[in-house]
């Protein structure tokens, strides 16, 4: 398994410059976290793809910048708002395809709302995203995210039962911890449905650290996924605040190069 890095690690550096930093650090795979609607235009994504191709780097996945509005604009009850915003996801999935990525990461709806929507509506809206992704050759994936419905393992299991082979999951270590789970509880249950990994380290006192600086058992994670015939990728996703990101990513890459 090749370990990559997400451009989100460098936020608020401009997305294309963040991608160049990932490339310069020698990562062979990566994730693009869009931060603005203009970044979805073909002229923009085509240029990023050229940069990645010239360095021999594969972009595995994209993360829509609009995850903060998914709760009300995609998964909310107001039909007209959904009709207005669904085209934004068509653009994001097309942008993923231009970049050569076949995974799009979705947060979904908040766990607690003033007006809770029925799960049936959530699944119906997610199904529409899946179909839009298929049209571009992109798998639309549910990520486990704290404070969202997907923080619940039981919810993920119900979602899997509804979508069957169309259910694909992005597993995030730090989000599992923040949701109150031992990450391996989720991994063991969902390993056959996980298609992408977001990696970070942790200690009992800190839930998000650069890989190699904490106590998380990455070997156990990789061994578990290998036993499930995992063929997906993995990217480091940490936050720039509090770290010299370039230095830490370089050290994390070295850590994984020795581990794998």
mmCIF file of C-alpha atoms in Angstrom:
data_model
loop_
_atom_site.group_PDB
_atom_site.id
_atom_site.type_symbol
_atom_site.label_atom_id
_atom_site.label_comp_id
_atom_site.label_asym_id
_atom_site.label_seq_id
_atom_site.Cartn_x
_atom_site.Cartn_y
_atom_site.Cartn_z
ATOM 1 C CA UNK A 1 0.000 0.000 0.000
ATOM 2 C CA UNK A 2 1.358 3.398 -1.000
ATOM 3 C CA UNK A 3 0.808 6.159 1.519
ATOM 4 C CA UNK A 4 -0.094 9.587 0.176
ATOM 5 C CA UNK A 5 -1.061 12.942 1.636
ATOM 6 C CA UNK A 6 -4.037 15.258 1.378
ATOM 7 C CA UNK A 7 -3.715 18.849 0.227
ATOM 8 C CA UNK A 8 -5.880 19.692 3.258
ATOM 9 C CA UNK A 9 -2.790 19.281 5.436
ATOM 10 C CA UNK A 10 -1.573 22.644 4.121
ATOM 11 C CA UNK A 11 -4.788 24.642 4.503
ATOM 12 C CA UNK A 12 -5.116 27.609 3.920
ATOM 13 C CA UNK A 13 -2.404 27.348 1.256
ATOM 14 C CA UNK A 14 -3.993 27.564 -2.217
ATOM 15 C CA UNK A 15 -5.060 24.112 -3.377
ATOM 16 C CA UNK A 16 -2.776 23.915 -6.418
ATOM 17 C CA UNK A 17 0.209 25.080 -4.357
ATOM 18 C CA UNK A 18 -0.670 22.554 -1.653
ATOM 19 C CA UNK A 19 -0.697 19.813 -4.284
ATOM 20 C CA UNK A 20 2.743 20.940 -5.452
ATOM 21 C CA UNK A 21 3.996 20.676 -1.855
ATOM 22 C CA UNK A 22 2.660 17.108 -1.632
ATOM 23 C CA UNK A 23 4.442 16.301 -4.884
ATOM 24 C CA UNK A 24 7.691 17.942 -3.750
ATOM 25 C CA UNK A 25 7.699 15.792 -0.614
ATOM 26 C CA UNK A 26 7.857 12.712 -2.836
ATOM 27 C CA UNK A 27 4.390 11.249 -2.232
ATOM 28 C CA UNK A 28 3.250 9.045 -5.097
ATOM 29 C CA UNK A 29 -0.451 9.355 -4.260
ATOM 30 C CA UNK A 30 -2.621 12.100 -2.864
ATOM 31 C CA UNK A 31 -6.019 13.600 -2.206
ATOM 32 C CA UNK A 32 -7.228 16.981 -3.413
ATOM 33 C CA UNK A 33 -9.398 18.942 -0.992
ATOM 34 C CA UNK A 34 -11.193 21.582 -3.047
ATOM 35 C CA UNK A 35 -11.644 24.945 -1.348
ATOM 36 C CA UNK A 36 -13.517 27.049 -3.891
ATOM 37 C CA UNK A 37 -15.938 26.643 -6.768
ATOM 38 C CA UNK A 38 -13.461 28.086 -9.291
ATOM 39 C CA UNK A 39 -11.165 25.142 -8.542
ATOM 40 C CA UNK A 40 -13.722 22.825 -10.165
ATOM 41 C CA UNK A 41 -13.259 24.360 -13.611
ATOM 42 C CA UNK A 42 -11.582 22.206 -16.253
ATOM 43 C CA UNK A 43 -8.811 24.744 -16.825
ATOM 44 C CA UNK A 44 -7.895 24.470 -13.146
ATOM 45 C CA UNK A 45 -8.180 20.699 -12.692
ATOM 46 C CA UNK A 46 -6.442 19.995 -15.996
ATOM 47 C CA UNK A 47 -3.445 22.016 -14.848
ATOM 48 C CA UNK A 48 -3.309 20.205 -11.517
ATOM 49 C CA UNK A 49 -3.505 16.878 -13.340
ATOM 50 C CA UNK A 50 -0.548 17.894 -15.521
ATOM 51 C CA UNK A 51 1.509 18.703 -12.435
ATOM 52 C CA UNK A 52 0.642 15.365 -10.833
ATOM 53 C CA UNK A 53 1.291 13.380 -14.020
ATOM 54 C CA UNK A 54 4.640 15.040 -14.619
ATOM 55 C CA UNK A 55 5.751 13.907 -11.162
ATOM 56 C CA UNK A 56 4.276 10.413 -11.520
ATOM 57 C CA UNK A 57 1.762 11.050 -8.762
ATOM 58 C CA UNK A 58 -1.731 9.533 -8.765
ATOM 59 C CA UNK A 59 -4.608 11.576 -7.321
ATOM 60 C CA UNK A 60 -6.789 9.034 -5.566
ATOM 61 C CA UNK A 61 -9.637 11.080 -4.161
ATOM 62 C CA UNK A 62 -11.278 14.465 -3.816
ATOM 63 C CA UNK A 63 -13.002 16.119 -0.892
ATOM 64 C CA UNK A 64 -15.756 18.622 -1.783
ATOM 65 C CA UNK A 65 -15.350 22.052 -0.211
ATOM 66 C CA UNK A 66 -19.125 22.112 0.257
ATOM 67 C CA UNK A 67 -19.210 19.500 3.017
ATOM 68 C CA UNK A 68 -20.182 22.287 5.434
ATOM 69 C CA UNK A 69 -23.472 22.852 3.570
ATOM 70 C CA UNK A 70 -24.369 19.240 2.806
ATOM 71 C CA UNK A 71 -26.561 19.050 5.894
ATOM 72 C CA UNK A 72 -29.009 21.708 4.694
ATOM 73 C CA UNK A 73 -28.447 21.890 0.941
ATOM 74 C CA UNK A 74 -28.285 18.209 0.013
ATOM 75 C CA UNK A 75 -29.762 16.325 2.956
ATOM 76 C CA UNK A 76 -32.285 18.944 4.098
ATOM 77 C CA UNK A 77 -36.046 18.761 3.614
ATOM 78 C CA UNK A 78 -36.369 21.807 1.374
ATOM 79 C CA UNK A 79 -36.608 20.329 -2.127
ATOM 80 C CA UNK A 80 -35.869 23.523 -4.033
ATOM 81 C CA UNK A 81 -32.599 24.012 -2.157
ATOM 82 C CA UNK A 82 -31.556 20.468 -3.054
ATOM 83 C CA UNK A 83 -32.478 21.114 -6.697
ATOM 84 C CA UNK A 84 -30.307 24.243 -6.713
ATOM 85 C CA UNK A 85 -27.248 22.690 -5.117
ATOM 86 C CA UNK A 86 -27.123 19.218 -6.635
ATOM 87 C CA UNK A 87 -25.461 20.652 -9.746
ATOM 88 C CA UNK A 88 -22.519 21.663 -7.558
ATOM 89 C CA UNK A 89 -21.903 17.970 -6.877
ATOM 90 C CA UNK A 90 -22.101 17.164 -10.570
ATOM 91 C CA UNK A 91 -19.249 19.652 -11.013
ATOM 92 C CA UNK A 92 -17.254 18.208 -8.126
ATOM 93 C CA UNK A 93 -17.546 14.652 -9.430
ATOM 94 C CA UNK A 94 -16.589 15.816 -12.919
ATOM 95 C CA UNK A 95 -13.583 17.600 -11.443
ATOM 96 C CA UNK A 96 -12.610 14.363 -9.703
ATOM 97 C CA UNK A 97 -12.782 12.523 -13.009
ATOM 98 C CA UNK A 98 -10.592 15.133 -14.722
ATOM 99 C CA UNK A 99 -8.016 14.695 -11.956
ATOM 100 C CA UNK A 100 -8.124 10.926 -12.452
ATOM 101 C CA UNK A 101 -9.605 10.330 -8.982
ATOM 102 C CA UNK A 102 -12.323 7.747 -8.548
ATOM 103 C CA UNK A 103 -13.320 8.567 -4.946
ATOM 104 C CA UNK A 104 -15.349 11.500 -3.622
ATOM 105 C CA UNK A 105 -15.683 11.927 0.145
ATOM 106 C CA UNK A 106 -19.064 12.868 1.622
ATOM 107 C CA UNK A 107 -19.778 13.986 5.209
ATOM 108 C CA UNK A 108 -23.572 14.000 4.965
ATOM 109 C CA UNK A 109 -26.085 15.237 7.535
ATOM 110 C CA UNK A 110 -25.507 16.286 11.119
ATOM 111 C CA UNK A 111 -26.398 13.835 13.855
ATOM 112 C CA UNK A 112 -28.484 16.385 15.775
ATOM 113 C CA UNK A 113 -30.701 18.884 13.968
ATOM 114 C CA UNK A 114 -33.627 21.139 14.762
ATOM 115 C CA UNK A 115 -35.683 19.055 12.359
ATOM 116 C CA UNK A 116 -34.317 15.546 12.011
ATOM 117 C CA UNK A 117 -34.817 14.093 8.553
ATOM 118 C CA UNK A 118 -35.933 10.468 8.166
ATOM 119 C CA UNK A 119 -33.169 8.024 7.293
ATOM 120 C CA UNK A 120 -35.143 7.159 4.175
ATOM 121 C CA UNK A 121 -34.678 10.712 2.899
ATOM 122 C CA UNK A 122 -30.968 10.636 3.755
ATOM 123 C CA UNK A 123 -30.519 7.402 1.828
ATOM 124 C CA UNK A 124 -32.559 8.707 -1.102
ATOM 125 C CA UNK A 125 -30.396 11.815 -1.369
ATOM 126 C CA UNK A 126 -27.198 9.812 -1.003
ATOM 127 C CA UNK A 127 -28.419 7.480 -3.750
ATOM 128 C CA UNK A 128 -28.732 10.478 -6.061
ATOM 129 C CA UNK A 129 -25.107 11.397 -5.323
ATOM 130 C CA UNK A 130 -24.007 7.833 -6.043
ATOM 131 C CA UNK A 131 -25.685 7.917 -9.443
ATOM 132 C CA UNK A 132 -24.111 11.269 -10.317
ATOM 133 C CA UNK A 133 -20.731 9.838 -9.355
ATOM 134 C CA UNK A 134 -21.238 6.736 -11.474
ATOM 135 C CA UNK A 135 -21.837 8.934 -14.520
ATOM 136 C CA UNK A 136 -18.268 10.238 -14.068
ATOM 137 C CA UNK A 137 -16.707 6.940 -13.014
ATOM 138 C CA UNK A 138 -16.430 8.167 -9.424
ATOM 139 C CA UNK A 139 -17.363 6.249 -6.285
ATOM 140 C CA UNK A 140 -19.262 8.465 -3.846
ATOM 141 C CA UNK A 141 -18.205 7.403 -0.365
ATOM 142 C CA UNK A 142 -19.504 7.981 3.144
ATOM 143 C CA UNK A 143 -16.846 9.083 5.608
ATOM 144 C CA UNK A 144 -17.222 8.501 9.340
ATOM 145 C CA UNK A 145 -17.327 12.012 10.832
ATOM 146 C CA UNK A 146 -17.915 13.131 14.409
ATOM 147 C CA UNK A 147 -21.171 15.054 15.017
ATOM 148 C CA UNK A 148 -22.559 13.692 11.756
ATOM 149 C CA UNK A 149 -24.889 10.715 11.367
ATOM 150 C CA UNK A 150 -21.947 8.745 10.098
ATOM 151 C CA UNK A 151 -20.259 8.979 13.502
ATOM 152 C CA UNK A 152 -22.478 6.034 14.484
ATOM 153 C CA UNK A 153 -21.344 2.535 13.581
ATOM 154 C CA UNK A 154 -24.953 1.370 13.727
ATOM 155 C CA UNK A 155 -25.894 4.026 11.171
ATOM 156 C CA UNK A 156 -23.084 2.901 8.873
ATOM 157 C CA UNK A 157 -24.282 -0.681 9.153
ATOM 158 C CA UNK A 158 -27.843 0.342 8.260
ATOM 159 C CA UNK A 159 -26.536 2.355 5.336
ATOM 160 C CA UNK A 160 -24.576 -0.657 4.125
ATOM 161 C CA UNK A 161 -27.681 -2.832 4.286
ATOM 162 C CA UNK A 162 -29.602 -0.331 2.136
ATOM 163 C CA UNK A 163 -26.960 0.210 -0.557
ATOM 164 C CA UNK A 164 -25.290 -3.182 -0.747
ATOM 165 C CA UNK A 165 -22.480 -3.133 -3.310
ATOM 166 C CA UNK A 166 -22.989 0.593 -3.856
ATOM 167 C CA UNK A 167 -21.931 1.332 -0.286
ATOM 168 C CA UNK A 168 -18.345 2.520 -0.055
ATOM 169 C CA UNK A 169 -16.700 4.007 3.005
ATOM 170 C CA UNK A 170 -13.793 6.301 3.767
ATOM 171 C CA UNK A 171 -12.399 5.470 7.189
ATOM 172 C CA UNK A 172 -10.819 8.264 9.229
ATOM 173 C CA UNK A 173 -8.873 7.324 12.367
ATOM 174 C CA UNK A 174 -9.176 10.641 14.213
ATOM 175 C CA UNK A 175 -12.891 10.917 13.461
ATOM 176 C CA UNK A 176 -13.472 7.459 14.941
ATOM 177 C CA UNK A 177 -11.699 8.481 18.139
ATOM 178 C CA UNK A 178 -13.604 11.756 18.355
ATOM 179 C CA UNK A 179 -16.830 9.785 17.954
ATOM 180 C CA UNK A 180 -15.959 7.676 21.002
ATOM 181 C CA UNK A 181 -14.879 4.487 19.246
ATOM 182 C CA UNK A 182 -11.829 2.321 19.336
ATOM 183 C CA UNK A 183 -10.914 2.733 15.640
ATOM 184 C CA UNK A 184 -10.474 -1.005 15.266
ATOM 185 C CA UNK A 185 -14.098 -1.609 16.276
ATOM 186 C CA UNK A 186 -15.140 0.215 13.125
ATOM 187 C CA UNK A 187 -12.380 -1.289 10.999
ATOM 188 C CA UNK A 188 -13.244 -4.863 11.951
ATOM 189 C CA UNK A 189 -16.930 -4.336 11.170
ATOM 190 C CA UNK A 190 -16.558 -2.291 7.978
ATOM 191 C CA UNK A 191 -13.263 -3.530 6.513
ATOM 192 C CA UNK A 192 -14.894 -5.113 3.465
ATOM 193 C CA UNK A 193 -16.594 -1.801 2.619
ATOM 194 C CA UNK A 194 -13.667 0.578 3.207
ATOM 195 C CA UNK A 195 -12.139 1.853 -0.038
ATOM 196 C CA UNK A 196 -10.007 4.712 1.257
ATOM 197 C CA UNK A 197 -8.156 5.575 4.474
ATOM 198 C CA UNK A 198 -7.459 8.902 6.192
ATOM 199 C CA UNK A 199 -4.442 8.484 8.437
ATOM 200 C CA UNK A 200 -3.380 10.334 11.564
ATOM 201 C CA UNK A 201 -1.735 9.314 14.816
ATOM 202 C CA UNK A 202 -2.852 9.834 18.398
ATOM 203 C CA UNK A 203 -2.066 9.482 22.082
ATOM 204 C CA UNK A 204 -4.418 9.383 25.072
ATOM 205 C CA UNK A 205 -4.004 13.173 25.290
ATOM 206 C CA UNK A 206 -4.221 14.133 21.600
ATOM 207 C CA UNK A 207 -6.572 12.708 18.972
ATOM 208 C CA UNK A 208 -4.809 14.054 15.867
ATOM 209 C CA UNK A 209 -1.052 13.925 15.381
ATOM 210 C CA UNK A 210 1.320 13.312 12.468
ATOM 211 C CA UNK A 211 1.816 9.560 11.887
ATOM 212 C CA UNK A 212 4.827 8.265 13.753
ATOM 213 C CA UNK A 213 4.494 10.697 16.637
ATOM 214 C CA UNK A 214 1.816 8.845 18.593
ATOM 215 C CA UNK A 215 0.891 5.336 19.656
ATOM 216 C CA UNK A 216 -1.581 4.201 16.999
ATOM 217 C CA UNK A 217 -0.927 0.672 15.727
ATOM 218 C CA UNK A 218 -0.632 1.256 11.986
ATOM 219 C CA UNK A 219 0.808 -2.202 11.384
ATOM 220 C CA UNK A 220 -2.334 -3.740 12.857
ATOM 221 C CA UNK A 221 -4.471 -1.511 10.637
ATOM 222 C CA UNK A 222 -2.566 -2.411 7.480
ATOM 223 C CA UNK A 223 -2.498 -6.112 8.366
ATOM 224 C CA UNK A 224 -6.254 -6.104 9.022
ATOM 225 C CA UNK A 225 -6.977 -4.418 5.714
ATOM 226 C CA UNK A 226 -4.599 -6.741 3.867
ATOM 227 C CA UNK A 227 -6.468 -9.735 5.269
ATOM 228 C CA UNK A 228 -9.628 -8.208 3.790
ATOM 229 C CA UNK A 229 -7.855 -7.990 0.394
ATOM 230 C CA UNK A 230 -7.856 -4.214 0.572
ATOM 231 C CA UNK A 231 -6.826 -2.611 -2.708
ATOM 232 C CA UNK A 232 -7.561 1.028 -1.879
ATOM 233 C CA UNK A 233 -5.253 3.833 -0.936
ATOM 234 C CA UNK A 234 -4.405 5.805 2.177
ATOM 235 C CA UNK A 235 -3.555 9.449 2.685
ATOM 236 C CA UNK A 236 -2.227 11.360 5.665
ATOM 237 C CA UNK A 237 -4.738 13.962 6.789
ATOM 238 C CA UNK A 238 -3.578 16.205 9.615
ATOM 239 C CA UNK A 239 -4.155 19.873 10.353
ATOM 240 C CA UNK A 240 -1.569 22.584 9.796
ATOM 241 C CA UNK A 241 -2.289 24.473 12.999
ATOM 242 C CA UNK A 242 0.374 23.695 15.570
ATOM 243 C CA UNK A 243 2.713 21.822 13.207
ATOM 244 C CA UNK A 244 5.439 22.529 10.703
ATOM 245 C CA UNK A 245 3.503 20.494 8.174
ATOM 246 C CA UNK A 246 6.216 19.994 5.574
ATOM 247 C CA UNK A 247 8.663 18.748 8.187
ATOM 248 C CA UNK A 248 6.094 16.501 9.836
ATOM 249 C CA UNK A 249 4.866 15.007 6.552
ATOM 250 C CA UNK A 250 8.433 14.256 5.534
ATOM 251 C CA UNK A 251 8.981 12.442 8.831
ATOM 252 C CA UNK A 252 5.675 10.586 8.493
ATOM 253 C CA UNK A 253 6.575 9.489 4.971
ATOM 254 C CA UNK A 254 9.883 8.154 6.258
ATOM 255 C CA UNK A 255 8.050 6.379 9.076
ATOM 256 C CA UNK A 256 5.676 4.645 6.677
ATOM 257 C CA UNK A 257 8.435 3.799 4.186
ATOM 258 C CA UNK A 258 10.124 1.814 6.954
ATOM 259 C CA UNK A 259 6.898 0.262 8.247
ATOM 260 C CA UNK A 260 5.451 -1.009 4.979
#
